[in-house]
CSV table of C-alpha atoms and ligand atoms in Angstrom, one decimal:
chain,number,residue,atom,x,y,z
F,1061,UNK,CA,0.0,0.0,0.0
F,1062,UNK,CA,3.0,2.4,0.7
F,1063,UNK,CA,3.7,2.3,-2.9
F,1064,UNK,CA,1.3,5.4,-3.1
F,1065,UNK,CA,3.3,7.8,-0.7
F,1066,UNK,CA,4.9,10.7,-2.3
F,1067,UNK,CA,8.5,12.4,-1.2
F,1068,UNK,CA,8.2,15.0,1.3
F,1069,UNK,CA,10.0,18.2,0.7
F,1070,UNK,CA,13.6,17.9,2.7
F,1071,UNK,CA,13.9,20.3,5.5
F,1072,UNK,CA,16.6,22.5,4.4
F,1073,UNK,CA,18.4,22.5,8.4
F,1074,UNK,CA,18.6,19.1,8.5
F,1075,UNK,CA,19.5,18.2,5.0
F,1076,UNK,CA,22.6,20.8,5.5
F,1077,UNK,CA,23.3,19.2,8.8
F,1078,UNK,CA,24.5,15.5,7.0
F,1079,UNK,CA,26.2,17.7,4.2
F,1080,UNK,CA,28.3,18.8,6.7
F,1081,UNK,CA,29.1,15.2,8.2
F,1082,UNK,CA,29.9,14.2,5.0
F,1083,UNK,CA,32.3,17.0,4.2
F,1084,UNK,CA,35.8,15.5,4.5
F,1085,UNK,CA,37.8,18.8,4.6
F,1086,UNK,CA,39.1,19.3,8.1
F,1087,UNK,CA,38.6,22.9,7.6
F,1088,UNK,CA,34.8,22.8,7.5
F,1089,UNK,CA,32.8,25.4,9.4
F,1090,UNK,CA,28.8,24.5,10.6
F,1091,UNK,CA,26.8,27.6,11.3
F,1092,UNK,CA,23.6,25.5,10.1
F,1093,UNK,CA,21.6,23.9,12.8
F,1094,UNK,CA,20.9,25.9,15.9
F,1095,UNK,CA,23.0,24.7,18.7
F,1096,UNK,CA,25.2,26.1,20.8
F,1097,UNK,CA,28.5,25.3,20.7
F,1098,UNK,CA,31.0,26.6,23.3
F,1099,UNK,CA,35.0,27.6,22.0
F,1100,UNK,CA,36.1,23.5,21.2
F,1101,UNK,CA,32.8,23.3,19.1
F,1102,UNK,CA,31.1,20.8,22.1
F,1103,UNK,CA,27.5,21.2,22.7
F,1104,UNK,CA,28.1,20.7,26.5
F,1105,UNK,CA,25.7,19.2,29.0
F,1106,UNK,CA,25.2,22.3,31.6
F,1107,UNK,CA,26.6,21.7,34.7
F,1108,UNK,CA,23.0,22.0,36.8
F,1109,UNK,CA,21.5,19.8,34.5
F,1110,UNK,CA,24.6,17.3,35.0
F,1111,UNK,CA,23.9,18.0,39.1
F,1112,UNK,CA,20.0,17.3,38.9
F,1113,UNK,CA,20.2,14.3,36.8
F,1114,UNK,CA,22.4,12.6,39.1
F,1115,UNK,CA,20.1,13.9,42.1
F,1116,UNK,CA,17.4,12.3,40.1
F,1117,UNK,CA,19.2,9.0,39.5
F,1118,UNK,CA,19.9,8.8,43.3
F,1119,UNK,CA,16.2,9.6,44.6
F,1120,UNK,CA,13.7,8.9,41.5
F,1121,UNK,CA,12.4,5.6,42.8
F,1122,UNK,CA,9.2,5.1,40.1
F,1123,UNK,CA,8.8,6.4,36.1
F,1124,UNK,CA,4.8,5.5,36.6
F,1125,UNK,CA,3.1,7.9,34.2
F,1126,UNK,CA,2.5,11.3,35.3
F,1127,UNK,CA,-0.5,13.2,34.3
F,1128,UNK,CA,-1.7,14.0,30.2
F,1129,UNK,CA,-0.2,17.4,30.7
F,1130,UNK,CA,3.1,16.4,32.3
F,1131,UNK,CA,3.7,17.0,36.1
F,1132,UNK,CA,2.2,20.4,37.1
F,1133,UNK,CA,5.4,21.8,38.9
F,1134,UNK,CA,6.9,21.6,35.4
F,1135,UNK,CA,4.3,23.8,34.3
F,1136,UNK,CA,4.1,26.7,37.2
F,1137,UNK,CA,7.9,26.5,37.0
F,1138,UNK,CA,8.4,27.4,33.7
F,1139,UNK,CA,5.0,29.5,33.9
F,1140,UNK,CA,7.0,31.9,36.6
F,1141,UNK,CA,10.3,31.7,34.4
F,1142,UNK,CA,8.3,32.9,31.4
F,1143,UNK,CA,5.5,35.0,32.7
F,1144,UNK,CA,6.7,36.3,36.5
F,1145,UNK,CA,3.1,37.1,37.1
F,1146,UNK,CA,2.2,38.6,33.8
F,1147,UNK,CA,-1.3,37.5,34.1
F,1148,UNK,CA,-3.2,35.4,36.6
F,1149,UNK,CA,-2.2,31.8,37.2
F,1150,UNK,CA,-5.6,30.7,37.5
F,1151,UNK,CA,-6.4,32.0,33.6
F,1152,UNK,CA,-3.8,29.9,32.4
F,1153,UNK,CA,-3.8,26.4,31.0
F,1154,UNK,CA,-0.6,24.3,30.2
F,1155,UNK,CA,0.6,21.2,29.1
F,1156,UNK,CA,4.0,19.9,28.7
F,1157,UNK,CA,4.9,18.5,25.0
F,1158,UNK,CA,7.8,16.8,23.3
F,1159,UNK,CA,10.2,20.4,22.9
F,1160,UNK,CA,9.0,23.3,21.4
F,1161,UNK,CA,8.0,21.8,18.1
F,1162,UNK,CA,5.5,19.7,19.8
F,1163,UNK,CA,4.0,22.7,21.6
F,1164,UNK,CA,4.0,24.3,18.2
F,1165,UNK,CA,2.1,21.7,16.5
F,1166,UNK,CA,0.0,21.4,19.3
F,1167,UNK,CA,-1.2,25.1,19.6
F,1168,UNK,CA,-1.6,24.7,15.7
F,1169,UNK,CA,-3.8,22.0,16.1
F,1170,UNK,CA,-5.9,24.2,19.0
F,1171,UNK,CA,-6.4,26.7,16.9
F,1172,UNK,CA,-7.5,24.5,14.2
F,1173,UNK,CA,-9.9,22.5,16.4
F,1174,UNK,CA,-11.4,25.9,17.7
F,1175,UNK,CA,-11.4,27.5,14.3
F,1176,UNK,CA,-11.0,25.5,11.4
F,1177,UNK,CA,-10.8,28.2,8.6
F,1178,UNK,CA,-8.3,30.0,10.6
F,1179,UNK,CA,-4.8,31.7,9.0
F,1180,UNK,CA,-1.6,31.7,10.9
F,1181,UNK,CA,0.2,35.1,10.1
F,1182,UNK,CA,3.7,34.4,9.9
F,1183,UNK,CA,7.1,36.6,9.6
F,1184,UNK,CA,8.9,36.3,6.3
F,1185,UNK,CA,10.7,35.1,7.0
F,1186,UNK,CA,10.1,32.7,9.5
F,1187,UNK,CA,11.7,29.0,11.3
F,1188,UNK,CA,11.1,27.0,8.2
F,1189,UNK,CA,8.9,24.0,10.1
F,1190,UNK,CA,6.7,26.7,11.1
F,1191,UNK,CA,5.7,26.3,7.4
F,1192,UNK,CA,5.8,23.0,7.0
F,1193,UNK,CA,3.6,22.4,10.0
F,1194,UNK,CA,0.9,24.3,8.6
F,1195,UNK,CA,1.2,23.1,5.4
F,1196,UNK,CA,0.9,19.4,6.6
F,1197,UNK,CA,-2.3,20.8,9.0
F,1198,UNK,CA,-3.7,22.3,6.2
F,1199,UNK,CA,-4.0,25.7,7.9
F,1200,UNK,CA,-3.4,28.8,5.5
F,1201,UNK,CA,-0.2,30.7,6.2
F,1202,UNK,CA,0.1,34.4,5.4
F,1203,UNK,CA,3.3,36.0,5.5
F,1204,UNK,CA,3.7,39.3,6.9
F,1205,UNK,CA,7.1,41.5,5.9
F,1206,UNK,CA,9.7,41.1,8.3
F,1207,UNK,CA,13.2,41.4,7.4
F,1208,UNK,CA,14.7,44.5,5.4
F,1209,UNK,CA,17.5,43.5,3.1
F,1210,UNK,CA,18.5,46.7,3.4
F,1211,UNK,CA,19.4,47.3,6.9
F,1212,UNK,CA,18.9,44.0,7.9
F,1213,UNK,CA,16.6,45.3,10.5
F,1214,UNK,CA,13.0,44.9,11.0
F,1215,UNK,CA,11.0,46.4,8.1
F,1216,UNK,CA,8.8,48.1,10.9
F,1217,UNK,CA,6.4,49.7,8.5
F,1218,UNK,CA,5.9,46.9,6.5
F,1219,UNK,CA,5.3,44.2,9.2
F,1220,UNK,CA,2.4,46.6,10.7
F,1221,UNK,CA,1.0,47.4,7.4
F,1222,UNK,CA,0.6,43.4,7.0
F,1223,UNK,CA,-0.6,42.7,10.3
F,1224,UNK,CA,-3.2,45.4,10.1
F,1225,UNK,CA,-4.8,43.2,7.4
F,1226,UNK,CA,-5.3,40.3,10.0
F,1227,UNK,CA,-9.1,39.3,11.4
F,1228,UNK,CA,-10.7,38.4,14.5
F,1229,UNK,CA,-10.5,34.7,14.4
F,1230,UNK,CA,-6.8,34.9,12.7
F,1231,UNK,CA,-3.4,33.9,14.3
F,1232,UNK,CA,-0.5,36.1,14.2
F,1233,UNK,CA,2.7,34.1,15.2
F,1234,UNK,CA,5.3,36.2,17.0
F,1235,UNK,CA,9.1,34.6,18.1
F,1236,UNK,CA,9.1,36.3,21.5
F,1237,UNK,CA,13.0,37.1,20.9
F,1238,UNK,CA,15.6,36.2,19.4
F,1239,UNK,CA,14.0,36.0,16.3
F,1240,UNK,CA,14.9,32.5,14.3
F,1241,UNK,CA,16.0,33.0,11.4
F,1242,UNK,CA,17.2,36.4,10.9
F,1243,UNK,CA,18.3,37.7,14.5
F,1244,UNK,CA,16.5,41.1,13.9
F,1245,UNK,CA,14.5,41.6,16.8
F,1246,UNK,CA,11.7,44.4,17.4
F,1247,UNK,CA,12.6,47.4,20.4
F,1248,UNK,CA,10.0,48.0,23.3
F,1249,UNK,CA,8.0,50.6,21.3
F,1250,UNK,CA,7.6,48.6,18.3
F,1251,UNK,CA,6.1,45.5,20.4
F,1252,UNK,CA,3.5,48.3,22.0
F,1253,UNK,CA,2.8,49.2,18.4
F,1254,UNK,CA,2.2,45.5,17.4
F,1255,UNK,CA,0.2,45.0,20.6
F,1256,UNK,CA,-1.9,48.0,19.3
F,1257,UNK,CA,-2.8,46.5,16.1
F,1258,UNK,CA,-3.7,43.2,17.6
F,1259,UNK,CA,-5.5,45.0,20.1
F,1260,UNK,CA,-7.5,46.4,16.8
F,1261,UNK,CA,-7.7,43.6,14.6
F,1262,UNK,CA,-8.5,41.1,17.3
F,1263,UNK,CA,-6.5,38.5,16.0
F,1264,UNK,CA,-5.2,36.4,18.6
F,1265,UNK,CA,-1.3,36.3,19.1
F,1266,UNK,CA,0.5,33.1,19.4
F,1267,UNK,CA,4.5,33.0,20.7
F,1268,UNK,CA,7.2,31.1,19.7
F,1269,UNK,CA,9.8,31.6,22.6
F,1270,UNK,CA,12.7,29.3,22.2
F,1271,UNK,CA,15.7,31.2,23.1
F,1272,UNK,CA,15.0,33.0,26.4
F,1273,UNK,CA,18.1,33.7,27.6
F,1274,UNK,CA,20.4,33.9,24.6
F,1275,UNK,CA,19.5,37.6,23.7
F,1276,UNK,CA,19.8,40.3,26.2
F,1277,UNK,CA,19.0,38.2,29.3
F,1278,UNK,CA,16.7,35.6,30.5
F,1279,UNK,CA,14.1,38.9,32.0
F,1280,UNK,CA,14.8,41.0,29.0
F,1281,UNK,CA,14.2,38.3,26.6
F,1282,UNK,CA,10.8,37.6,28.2
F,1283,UNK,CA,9.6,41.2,28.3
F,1284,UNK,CA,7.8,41.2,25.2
F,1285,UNK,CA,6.2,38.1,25.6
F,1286,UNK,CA,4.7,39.0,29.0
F,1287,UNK,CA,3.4,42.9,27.7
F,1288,UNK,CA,1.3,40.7,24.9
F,1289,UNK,CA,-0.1,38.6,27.5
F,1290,UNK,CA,-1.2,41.4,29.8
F,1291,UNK,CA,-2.8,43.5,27.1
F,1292,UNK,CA,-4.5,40.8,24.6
F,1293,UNK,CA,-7.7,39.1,26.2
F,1294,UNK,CA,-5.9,35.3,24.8
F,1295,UNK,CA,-2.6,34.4,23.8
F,1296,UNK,CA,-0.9,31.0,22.9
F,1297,UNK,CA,2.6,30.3,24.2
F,1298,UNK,CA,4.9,27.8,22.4
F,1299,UNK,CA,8.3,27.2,24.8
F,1300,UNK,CA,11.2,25.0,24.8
F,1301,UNK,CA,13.8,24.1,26.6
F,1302,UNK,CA,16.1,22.8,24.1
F,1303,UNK,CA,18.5,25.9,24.2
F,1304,UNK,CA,18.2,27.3,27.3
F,1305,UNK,CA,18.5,24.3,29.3
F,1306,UNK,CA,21.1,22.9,26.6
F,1307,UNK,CA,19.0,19.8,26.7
F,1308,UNK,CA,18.0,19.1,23.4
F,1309,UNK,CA,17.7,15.5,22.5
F,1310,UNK,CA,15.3,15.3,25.6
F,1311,UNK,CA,12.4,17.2,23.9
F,1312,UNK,CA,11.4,19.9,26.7
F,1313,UNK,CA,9.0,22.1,25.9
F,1314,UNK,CA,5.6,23.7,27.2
F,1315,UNK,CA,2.5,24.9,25.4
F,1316,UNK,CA,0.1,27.7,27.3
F,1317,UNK,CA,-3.1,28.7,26.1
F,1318,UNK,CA,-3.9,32.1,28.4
F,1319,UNK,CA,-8.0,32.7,28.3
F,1320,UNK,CA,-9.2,36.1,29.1
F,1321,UNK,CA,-10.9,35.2,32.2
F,1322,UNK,CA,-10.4,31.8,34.7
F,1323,UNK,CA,-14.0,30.7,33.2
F,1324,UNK,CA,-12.4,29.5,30.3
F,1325,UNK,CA,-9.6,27.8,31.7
F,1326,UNK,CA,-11.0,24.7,32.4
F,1327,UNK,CA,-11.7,23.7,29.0
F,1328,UNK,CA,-8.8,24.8,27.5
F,1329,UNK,CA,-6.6,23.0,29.7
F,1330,UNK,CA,-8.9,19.6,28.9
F,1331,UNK,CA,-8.4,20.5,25.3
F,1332,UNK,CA,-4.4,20.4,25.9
F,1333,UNK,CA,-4.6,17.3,27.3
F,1334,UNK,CA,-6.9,15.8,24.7
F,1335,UNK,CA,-4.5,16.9,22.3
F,1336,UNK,CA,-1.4,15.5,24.4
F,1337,UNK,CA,-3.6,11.9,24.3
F,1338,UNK,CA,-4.5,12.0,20.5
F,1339,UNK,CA,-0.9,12.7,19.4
F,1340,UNK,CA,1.5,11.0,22.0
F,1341,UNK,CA,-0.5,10.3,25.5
F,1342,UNK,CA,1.8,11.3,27.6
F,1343,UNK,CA,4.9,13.7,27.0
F,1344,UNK,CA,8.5,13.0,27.8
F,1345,UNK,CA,9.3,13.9,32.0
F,1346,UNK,CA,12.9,13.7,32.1
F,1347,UNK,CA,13.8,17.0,30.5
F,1348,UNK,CA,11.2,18.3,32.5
F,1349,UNK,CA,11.5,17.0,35.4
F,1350,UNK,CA,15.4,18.0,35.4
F,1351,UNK,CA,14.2,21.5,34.4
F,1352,UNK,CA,11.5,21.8,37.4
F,1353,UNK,CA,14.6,20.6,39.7
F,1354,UNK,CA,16.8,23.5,38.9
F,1355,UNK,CA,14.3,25.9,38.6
F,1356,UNK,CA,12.9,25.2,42.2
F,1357,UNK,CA,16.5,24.7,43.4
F,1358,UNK,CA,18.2,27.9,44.5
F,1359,UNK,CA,21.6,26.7,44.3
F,1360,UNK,CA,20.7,25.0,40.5
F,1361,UNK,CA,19.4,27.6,39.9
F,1362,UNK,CA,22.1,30.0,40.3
F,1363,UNK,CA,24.2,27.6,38.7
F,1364,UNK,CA,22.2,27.3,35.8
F,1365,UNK,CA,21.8,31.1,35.3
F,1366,UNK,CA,25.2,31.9,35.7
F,1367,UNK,CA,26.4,29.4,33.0
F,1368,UNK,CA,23.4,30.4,30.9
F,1369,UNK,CA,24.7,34.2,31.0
F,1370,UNK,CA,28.0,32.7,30.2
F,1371,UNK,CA,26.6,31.9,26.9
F,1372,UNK,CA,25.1,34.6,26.2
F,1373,UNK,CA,27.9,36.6,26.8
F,1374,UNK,CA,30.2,34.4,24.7
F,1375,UNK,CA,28.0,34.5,21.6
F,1376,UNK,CA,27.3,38.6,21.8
F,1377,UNK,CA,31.4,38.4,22.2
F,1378,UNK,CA,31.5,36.7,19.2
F,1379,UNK,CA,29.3,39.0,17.4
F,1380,UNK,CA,31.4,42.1,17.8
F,1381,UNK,CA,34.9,40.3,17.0
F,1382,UNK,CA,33.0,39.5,13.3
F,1383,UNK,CA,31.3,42.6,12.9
F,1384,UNK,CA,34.8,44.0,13.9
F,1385,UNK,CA,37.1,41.9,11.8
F,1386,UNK,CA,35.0,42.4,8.8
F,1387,UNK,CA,35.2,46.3,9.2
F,1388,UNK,CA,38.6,46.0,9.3
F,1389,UNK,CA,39.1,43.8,6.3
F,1390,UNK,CA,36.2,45.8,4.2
F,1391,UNK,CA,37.1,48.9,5.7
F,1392,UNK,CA,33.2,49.4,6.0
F,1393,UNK,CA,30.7,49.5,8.6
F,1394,UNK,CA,27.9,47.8,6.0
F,1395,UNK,CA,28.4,44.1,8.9
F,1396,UNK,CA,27.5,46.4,11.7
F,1397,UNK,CA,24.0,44.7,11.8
F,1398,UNK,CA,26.2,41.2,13.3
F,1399,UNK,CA,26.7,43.0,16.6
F,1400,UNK,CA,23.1,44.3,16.6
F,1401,UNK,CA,21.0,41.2,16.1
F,1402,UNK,CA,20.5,39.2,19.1
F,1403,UNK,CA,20.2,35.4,19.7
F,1404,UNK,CA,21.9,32.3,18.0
F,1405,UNK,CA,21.4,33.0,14.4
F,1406,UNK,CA,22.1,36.3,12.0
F,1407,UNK,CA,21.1,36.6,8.4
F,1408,UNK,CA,23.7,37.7,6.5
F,1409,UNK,CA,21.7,39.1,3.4
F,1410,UNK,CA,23.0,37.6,0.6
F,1411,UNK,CA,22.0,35.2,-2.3
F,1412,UNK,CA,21.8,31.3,-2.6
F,1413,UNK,CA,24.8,31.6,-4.9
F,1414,UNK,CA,27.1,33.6,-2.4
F,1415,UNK,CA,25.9,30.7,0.3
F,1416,UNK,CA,26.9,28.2,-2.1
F,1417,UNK,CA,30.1,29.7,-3.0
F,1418,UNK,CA,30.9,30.2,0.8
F,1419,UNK,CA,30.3,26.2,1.5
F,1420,UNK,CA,31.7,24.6,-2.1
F,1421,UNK,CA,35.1,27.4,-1.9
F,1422,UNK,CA,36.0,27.8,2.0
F,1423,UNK,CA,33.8,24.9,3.3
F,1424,UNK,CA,31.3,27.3,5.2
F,1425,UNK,CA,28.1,25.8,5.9
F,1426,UNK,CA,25.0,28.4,6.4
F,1427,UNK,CA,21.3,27.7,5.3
F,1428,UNK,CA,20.2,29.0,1.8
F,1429,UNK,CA,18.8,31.7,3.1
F,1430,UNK,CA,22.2,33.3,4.8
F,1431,UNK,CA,21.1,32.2,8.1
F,1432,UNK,CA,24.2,31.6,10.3
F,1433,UNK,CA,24.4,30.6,14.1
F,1434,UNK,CA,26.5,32.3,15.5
F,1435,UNK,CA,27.7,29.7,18.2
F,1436,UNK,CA,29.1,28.1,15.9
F,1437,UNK,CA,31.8,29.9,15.3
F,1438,UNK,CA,35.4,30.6,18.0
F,1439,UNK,CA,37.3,33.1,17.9
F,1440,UNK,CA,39.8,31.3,15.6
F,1441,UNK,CA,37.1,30.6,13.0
F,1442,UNK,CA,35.6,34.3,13.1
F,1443,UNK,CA,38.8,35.5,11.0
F,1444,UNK,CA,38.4,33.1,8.4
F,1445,UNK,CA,34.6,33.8,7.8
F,1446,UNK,CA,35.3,37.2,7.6
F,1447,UNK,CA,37.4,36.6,4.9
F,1448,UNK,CA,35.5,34.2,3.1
F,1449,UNK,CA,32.2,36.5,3.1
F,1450,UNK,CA,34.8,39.3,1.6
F,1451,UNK,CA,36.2,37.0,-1.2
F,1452,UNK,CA,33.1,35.6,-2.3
F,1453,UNK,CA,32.2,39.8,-2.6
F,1454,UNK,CA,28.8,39.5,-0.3
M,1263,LMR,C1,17.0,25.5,14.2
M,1263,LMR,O1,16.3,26.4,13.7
M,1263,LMR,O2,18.1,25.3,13.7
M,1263,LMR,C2,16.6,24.8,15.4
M,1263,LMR,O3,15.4,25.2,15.9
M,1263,LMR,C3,16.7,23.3,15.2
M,1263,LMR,C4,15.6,22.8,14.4
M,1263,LMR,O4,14.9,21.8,14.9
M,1263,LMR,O5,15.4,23.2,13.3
């Protein structure tokens, strides 16, 4: 019967992931797939996650099921590490799902169950399986401009002019910060601006917040996110932990669905676990579990923030020694935007040609669309990408 099954579209991340494995050349740079990767080019196992997983080997005595929607200190953990108290706890339902691509699917598949003729407004550009979830749901996506070649900024005007065109009963999908896969994030007067329009559109906003903690810190990064939640009546919240936590094979991640009122809560968190049931029962505990230990552990805690910061701090380093080096090379200030964007990735701004000269000539791997992460570089590796970019004349 399988004979009828048609090839799926490759997902451009991954499929650059195994050309890079099967690079020989010693020299070979990945800036494709977003992990972080500290100065050996190790994706390290943090050092509280390391502590609370040999806690949990010592005093875990049972791995009975917990409940549909994961154990509820996972939840009001990461519910006060993402929201402080934003809104009210008792308006919020949440349910823990395989990382932040299963909350993503899953808040995609409440919105579809709630309105079936709903469109998802999404940034062009925007994390490619964002796309290619909705296009597998069925649910209509509708870009709305983002990124300005130019400036490699935020194309302000253009994003509100699209998002004015939203509905009542329409999605508009937001990356809470560090914006995946350009880097170019908006300031705390553009958000009020986009809260404004949602405000006059009535379309409901969903989040994608993946990278809390890899922009400007993990408050700042969540200042956006809670400012939507406190002015829209309802708000969906897709979260992982994959980054953050560095705990990626694990699959970490939350979904909240915020209601305007506690009235509604109750069927939106039985709707999250009905979801959970249909698609997986119930959703992987040990991420979670080793993320609910740190976060209610002062001393994790701590721990975990400091090395987090650490991080950050070594990735925004890493930012100014390229946009440096390639000011001194070009003798221009036209990279400038590399120590302005925020987060893991940057998007350099140049063709498919330029990103396939940069991998074929100087073994450079980026996606098509110039998106680079930035932790993937060292600070021995930052001189030769400046000069590649320069010789391939991007
Ligand atoms: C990325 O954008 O590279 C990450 O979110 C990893 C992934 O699953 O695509």
């Amino acid at each position: 019967m399988f004979e009828t099954l048609k090839a799926q579209p490759a997902d451009k991340i991954l499929t650059l992931m195994q050309m890079y494995k099967d690079d020989p050349r010693a020299t070979k740079v990945d800036l494709g797939v977003g992990v972080y990767k500290d100065a050996t080019g190790l994706t390290p196992v943090m050092r509280a996650v390391k502590a609370a997983e040999h806690q949990l080997w010592e005093t875990q005595n049972s791995k009975v099921y917990t409940g549909l929607a994961g154990d509820p200190a996972f939840a009001d953990a990461m519910i006060a590490l993402i929201l402080d108290d934003a809104v009210p706890r008792n308006t919020i339902a949440a349910a823990a799902t395989p990382g932040g691509t299963g909350a993503v699917r899953q808040a995609f598949e409440m919105i579809q169950m709630a309105r079936p003729e709903a469109r998802v407004f999404v940034s062009d550009p925007t994390w490619p399986n964002h796309l290619s979830i909705l296009k597998y749901l069925g649910i209509e996506a509708v870009p709305y401009r983002y990124f300005d070649d130019e400036t490699r900024g935020v194309d302000f005007d253009g994003l509100i002019a699209d998002l004015k065109t939203a509905k009542k009963g329409d999605v508009v999908l937001l990356h809470g910060c560090c914006h995946n896969p350009t880097g170019a994030n908006l300031n705390a007067s553009e958000w009020d601006a986009v809260i404004k329009v949602l405000l006059e559109t009535g379309a409901t906003p969903m989040i994608d917040i993946a990278y809390q903690g890899f922009g400007d810190g993990l408050e700042e990064d969540a200042a956006a996110t809670r400012k939507v939640v406190a002015a829209v009546p309802e708000c969906l919240i897709a979260a992982s932990c994959s980054k953050n936590f560095g705990i990626y094979r694990e699959r970490t991640g939350l979904l909240l669905a915020i209601a305007a009122d506690a009235s509604a809560h109750d069927l939106n968190q039985a709707t999250l676990a009905f979801l959970n049931r249909q698609n997986f029962s119930f959703p992987p505990d040990h991420g979670a579990r080793i993320v609910t230990m740190i976060l209610d552990d002062d001393a994790l805690r701590s721990d975990w923030m400091a090395e987090l910061e650490d991080v950050r701090t070594a990735m925004l380093g890493l930012r100014t020694q390229l946009a440096g080096e390639l000011q001194r090379l070009s003798g221009s200030d036209r990279f400038g935007f590399l120590a302005q964007h925020r987060g893991m990735f940057s998007r350099l701004g140049t063709t498919p040609e330029k990103v396939e000269e940069l991998r074929s000539k100087h073994g450079i791997y980026m996606i098509g669309d110039s998106r680079m992460n930035i932790a993937g570089l060292n600070s021995e590796t930052v001189p030769i990408l400046a000069k590649a970019i320069l010789d391939v004349g991007i």
